[in-house]
XYZ file of C-alpha atoms in Angstrom:
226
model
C 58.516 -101.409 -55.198
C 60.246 -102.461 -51.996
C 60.547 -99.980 -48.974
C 63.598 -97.702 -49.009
C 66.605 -97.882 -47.138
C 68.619 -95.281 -46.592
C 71.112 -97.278 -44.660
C 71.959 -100.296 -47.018
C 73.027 -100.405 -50.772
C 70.731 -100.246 -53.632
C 70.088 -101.313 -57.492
C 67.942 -98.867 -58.992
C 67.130 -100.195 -62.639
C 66.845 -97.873 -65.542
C 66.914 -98.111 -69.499
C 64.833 -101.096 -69.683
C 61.594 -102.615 -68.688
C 62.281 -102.315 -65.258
C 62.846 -98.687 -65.415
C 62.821 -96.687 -61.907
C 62.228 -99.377 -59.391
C 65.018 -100.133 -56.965
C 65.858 -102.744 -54.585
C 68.082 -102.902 -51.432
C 70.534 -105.227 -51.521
C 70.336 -106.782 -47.641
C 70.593 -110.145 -49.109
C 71.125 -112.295 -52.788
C 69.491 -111.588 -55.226
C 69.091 -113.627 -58.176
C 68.235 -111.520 -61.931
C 66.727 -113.377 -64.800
C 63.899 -114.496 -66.565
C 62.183 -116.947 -64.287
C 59.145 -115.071 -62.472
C 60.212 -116.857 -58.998
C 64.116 -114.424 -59.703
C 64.508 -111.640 -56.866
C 64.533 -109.329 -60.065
C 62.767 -110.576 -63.108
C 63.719 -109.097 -66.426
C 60.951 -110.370 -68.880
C 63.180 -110.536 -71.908
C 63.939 -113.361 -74.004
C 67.463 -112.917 -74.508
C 67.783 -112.904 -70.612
C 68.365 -115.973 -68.928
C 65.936 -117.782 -66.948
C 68.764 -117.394 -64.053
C 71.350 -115.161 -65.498
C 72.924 -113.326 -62.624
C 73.237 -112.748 -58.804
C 74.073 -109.586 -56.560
C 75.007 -110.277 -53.145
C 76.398 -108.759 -49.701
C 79.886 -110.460 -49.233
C 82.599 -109.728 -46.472
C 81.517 -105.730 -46.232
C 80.888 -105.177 -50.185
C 78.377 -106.255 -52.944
C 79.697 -108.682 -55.290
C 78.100 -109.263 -58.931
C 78.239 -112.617 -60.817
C 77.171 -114.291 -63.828
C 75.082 -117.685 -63.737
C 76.260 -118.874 -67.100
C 73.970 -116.535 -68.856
C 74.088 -116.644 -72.767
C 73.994 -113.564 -73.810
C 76.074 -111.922 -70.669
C 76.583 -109.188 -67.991
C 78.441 -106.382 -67.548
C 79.937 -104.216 -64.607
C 80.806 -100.409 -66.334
C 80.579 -102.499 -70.020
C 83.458 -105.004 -69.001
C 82.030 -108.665 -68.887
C 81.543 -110.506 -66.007
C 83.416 -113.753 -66.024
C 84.158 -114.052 -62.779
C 82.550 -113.073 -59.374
C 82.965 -108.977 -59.011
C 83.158 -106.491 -56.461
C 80.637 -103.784 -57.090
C 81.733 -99.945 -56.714
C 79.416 -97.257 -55.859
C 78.053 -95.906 -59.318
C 78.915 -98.723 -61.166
C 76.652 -99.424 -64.270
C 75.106 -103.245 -64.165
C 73.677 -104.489 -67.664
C 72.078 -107.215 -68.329
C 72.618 -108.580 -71.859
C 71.164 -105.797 -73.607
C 67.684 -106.037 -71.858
C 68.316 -103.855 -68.624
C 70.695 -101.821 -67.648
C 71.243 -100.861 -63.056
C 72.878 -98.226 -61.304
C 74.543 -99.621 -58.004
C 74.966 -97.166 -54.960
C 76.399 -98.168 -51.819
C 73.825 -96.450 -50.339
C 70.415 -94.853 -51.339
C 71.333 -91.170 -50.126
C 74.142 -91.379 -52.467
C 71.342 -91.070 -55.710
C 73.236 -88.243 -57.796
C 71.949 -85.106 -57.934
C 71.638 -85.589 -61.974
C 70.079 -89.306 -61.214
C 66.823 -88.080 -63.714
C 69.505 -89.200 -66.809
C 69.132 -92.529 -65.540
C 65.540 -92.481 -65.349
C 64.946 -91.905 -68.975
C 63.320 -94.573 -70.472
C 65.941 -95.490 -73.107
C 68.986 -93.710 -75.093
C 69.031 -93.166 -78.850
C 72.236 -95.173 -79.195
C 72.828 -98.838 -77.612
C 75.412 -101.198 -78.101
C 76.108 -104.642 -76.990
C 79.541 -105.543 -76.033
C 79.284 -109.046 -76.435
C 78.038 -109.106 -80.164
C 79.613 -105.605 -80.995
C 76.387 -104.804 -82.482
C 75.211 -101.415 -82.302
C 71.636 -99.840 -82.206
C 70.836 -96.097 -83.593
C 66.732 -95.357 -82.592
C 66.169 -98.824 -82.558
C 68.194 -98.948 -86.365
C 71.055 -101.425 -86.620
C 74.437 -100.049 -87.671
C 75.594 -102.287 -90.658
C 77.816 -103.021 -91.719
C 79.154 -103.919 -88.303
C 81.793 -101.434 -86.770
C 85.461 -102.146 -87.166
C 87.345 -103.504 -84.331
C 88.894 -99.871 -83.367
C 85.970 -98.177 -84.217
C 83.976 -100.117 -81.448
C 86.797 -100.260 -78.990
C 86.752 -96.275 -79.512
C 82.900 -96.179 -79.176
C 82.554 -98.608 -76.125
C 84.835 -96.856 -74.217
C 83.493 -93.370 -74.682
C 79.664 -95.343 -73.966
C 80.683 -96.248 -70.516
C 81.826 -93.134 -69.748
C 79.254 -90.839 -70.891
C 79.528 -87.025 -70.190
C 82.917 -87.177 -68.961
C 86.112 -86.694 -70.932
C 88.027 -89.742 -71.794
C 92.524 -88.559 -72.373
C 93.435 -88.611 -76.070
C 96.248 -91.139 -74.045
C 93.601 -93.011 -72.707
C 91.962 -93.844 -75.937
C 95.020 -94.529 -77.862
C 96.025 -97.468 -75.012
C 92.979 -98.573 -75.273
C 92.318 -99.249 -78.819
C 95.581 -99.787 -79.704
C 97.854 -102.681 -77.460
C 99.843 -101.426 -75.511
C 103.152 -102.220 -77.271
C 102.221 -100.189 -80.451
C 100.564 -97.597 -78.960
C 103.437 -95.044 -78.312
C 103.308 -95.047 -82.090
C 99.687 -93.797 -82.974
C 99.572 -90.001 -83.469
C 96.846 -87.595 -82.412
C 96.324 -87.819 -86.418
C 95.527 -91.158 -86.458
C 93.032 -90.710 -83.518
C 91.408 -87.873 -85.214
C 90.947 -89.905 -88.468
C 89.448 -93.133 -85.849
C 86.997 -90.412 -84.757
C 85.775 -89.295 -88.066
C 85.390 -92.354 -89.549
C 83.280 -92.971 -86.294
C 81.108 -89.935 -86.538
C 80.220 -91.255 -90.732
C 79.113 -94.192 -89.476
C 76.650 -92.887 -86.845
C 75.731 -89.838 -88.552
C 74.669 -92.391 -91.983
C 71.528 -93.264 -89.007
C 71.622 -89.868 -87.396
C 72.865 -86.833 -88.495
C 70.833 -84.371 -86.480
C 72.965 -85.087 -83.085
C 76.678 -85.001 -82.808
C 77.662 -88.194 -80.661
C 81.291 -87.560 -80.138
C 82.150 -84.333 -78.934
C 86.138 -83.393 -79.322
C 87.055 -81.678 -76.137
C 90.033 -79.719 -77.591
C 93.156 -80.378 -75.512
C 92.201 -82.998 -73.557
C 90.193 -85.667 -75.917
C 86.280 -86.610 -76.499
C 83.622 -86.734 -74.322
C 80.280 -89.009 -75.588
C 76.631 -87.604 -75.666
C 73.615 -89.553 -75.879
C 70.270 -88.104 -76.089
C 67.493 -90.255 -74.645
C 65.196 -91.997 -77.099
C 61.856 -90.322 -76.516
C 63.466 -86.981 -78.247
C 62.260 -87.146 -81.793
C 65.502 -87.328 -84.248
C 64.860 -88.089 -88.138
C 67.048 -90.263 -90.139
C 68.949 -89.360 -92.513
């Protein structure tokens, strides 16, 4: 564990096998593989150099080094070098996942959710595969269910707009003509297909109103199949 450091930015890993340790970001860092990496992740489907964090012109940028199975900034890829924003969620293909503060005495209050050692529900953005207490979902999701499911993913325990949703599963230039009916139907459909894995936790939680709002219960909480 390196010393803290109140003072500079930090990437504090959780959900993975890095889990709690942290690292101040005073200079690159290269993530991967390779035991000589700043950060090594020691997962085969990371890269033996898969991405870098470094201090750039006042602000920490992110970038992936060609890395085959990808990385993310908030669950968007990275294909091209990224400015980092305090809280931003860092994942590493689907081996490790990083919280980014601009600086250490900015740790949320609530910062023990990140600590857990894994969720009951993963996905992977870049296969659109999706993972249920370590249980594939198959058949795969449908395009809009995933969109729907991503989105409310990266933006767990808050409350994504009906509006929101709609633009964002829908393109733009059809979406003035999706009712709230059609939303609602998106949802259920999406609720089936989680609850065929498990039923004992409800996922998506309709916020009546304003839209849904995505729970995840960490992994070490016992929940039977269905």
């Amino acid at each position: 564990m390196i010393q803290n450091n109140e003072d500079i930015p930090v990437l504090i890993a959780y959900n993975g096998p890095l889990n709690g340790q942290k690292w101040p970001i005073n200079h690159e860092l290269i993530i991967g593989r390779d035991p000589k990496c700043d950060i090594t992740i020691p997962e085969r489907q990371v890269s033996r150099l898969h991405a870098k964090i470094y201090p750039e012109n006042n602000s920490i940028t992110i970038e992936d080094l060609g890395s085959k199975n990808g990385t993310y900034n908030n669950g968007e890829p990275v294909d091209a070098p990224t400015i980092l924003l305090d809280g931003a969620i860092v994942q590493i293909a689907l081996a490790q996942e990083f919280i980014f503060l601009t600086t250490e005495a900015t740790i949320p209050l609530d910062f023990d959710k990140y600590s857990q050692k894994g969720k009951m529900l993963r996905l992977d953005p870049k296969s659109r595969r999706v993972w249920i207490s370590d249980q594939e979902l198959l058949p795969p999701l449908s395009a809009p269910q995933f969109k729907l499911l991503h989105l409310l993913y990266t933006n767990e325990d808050k409350v994504v707009s009906r509006q929101e949703i709609i633009l964002h599963v829908w393109k733009e230039e059809v979406a003035l003509g999706v009712s709230n009916q059609a939303l609602d139907a998106l949802a259920r459909r999406l609720r089936e297909r989680i609850s065929s894995i498990d039923s004992t936790h409800d996922y998506i939680i309709t916020v009546r109103g304003h839209g849904f709002r995505f729970e995840n219960p960490i992994a070490s909480i016992s929940h039977p199949s269905k």
